[in-house]
């Protein structure tokens, strides 16, 4: 048993990290916080240039929560709960991203997050009982535990429409929206899909475009959001 423990210690010492986390969204940041509490060395690899995950990538017009804002807030820190106040019952993407950045700064999470680092492969080594993780840059890192915090719907899918690649106009996917503002003034715009994202986009740009066409395969159930500002009394109860 003593020899086995020594072997395990030697293997662990040779690894780059105890844990590698893929993704710096709400789950990835929380995992990093918890692993630090456990005294483990951890590294987060994030493909984007900042934290936020879903709320970093999904910056399309009208993007916002479809659940009460406070239900998205972390509950591991009473101090954080007291410090942050949501302005709306269903916060918009910019406010949510500000919250993510606030958390990252408050708990100094960025020092263990490597941005613009897309993971291309993760291979488990049976003999060493460890993971070999490769990045798009060609860099490789090893760890004992691997946590994928990328979410179940993180990779966008473009419609398989003949001639799509020959289209000469502007085209965007809501999950990879550009950081700079897109001007729709007076333009003919088509939106494909009427899920939550489609509904949010459509109602936001409808008054700006010259003509709007919506393509819907299957009708989705929707309800009025009844959003509004959170007053002081409600904030106190929250």
Coordinates of C-alpha atoms in Angstrom, one line a residue, residues 20-22 45-47 117-122 133-136 146:
X20 CA -8.9 21.0 -16.2
X21 CA -12.3 22.7 -16.8
X22 CA -13.6 23.4 -20.3
X45 CA -9.7 26.7 -21.0
X46 CA -12.2 29.1 -22.6
X47 CA -12.6 29.5 -26.4
X117 CA -8.0 28.5 -25.9
X118 CA -10.3 26.0 -27.7
X119 CA -9.9 22.4 -26.6
X120 CA -9.7 20.1 -29.6
X121 CA -9.2 16.7 -27.9
X122 CA -9.2 15.1 -24.5
X133 CA -5.9 17.7 -23.2
X134 CA -4.9 19.4 -26.6
X135 CA -5.7 22.9 -27.6
X136 CA -6.2 24.4 -31.0
X146 CA -11.5 16.7 -16.5

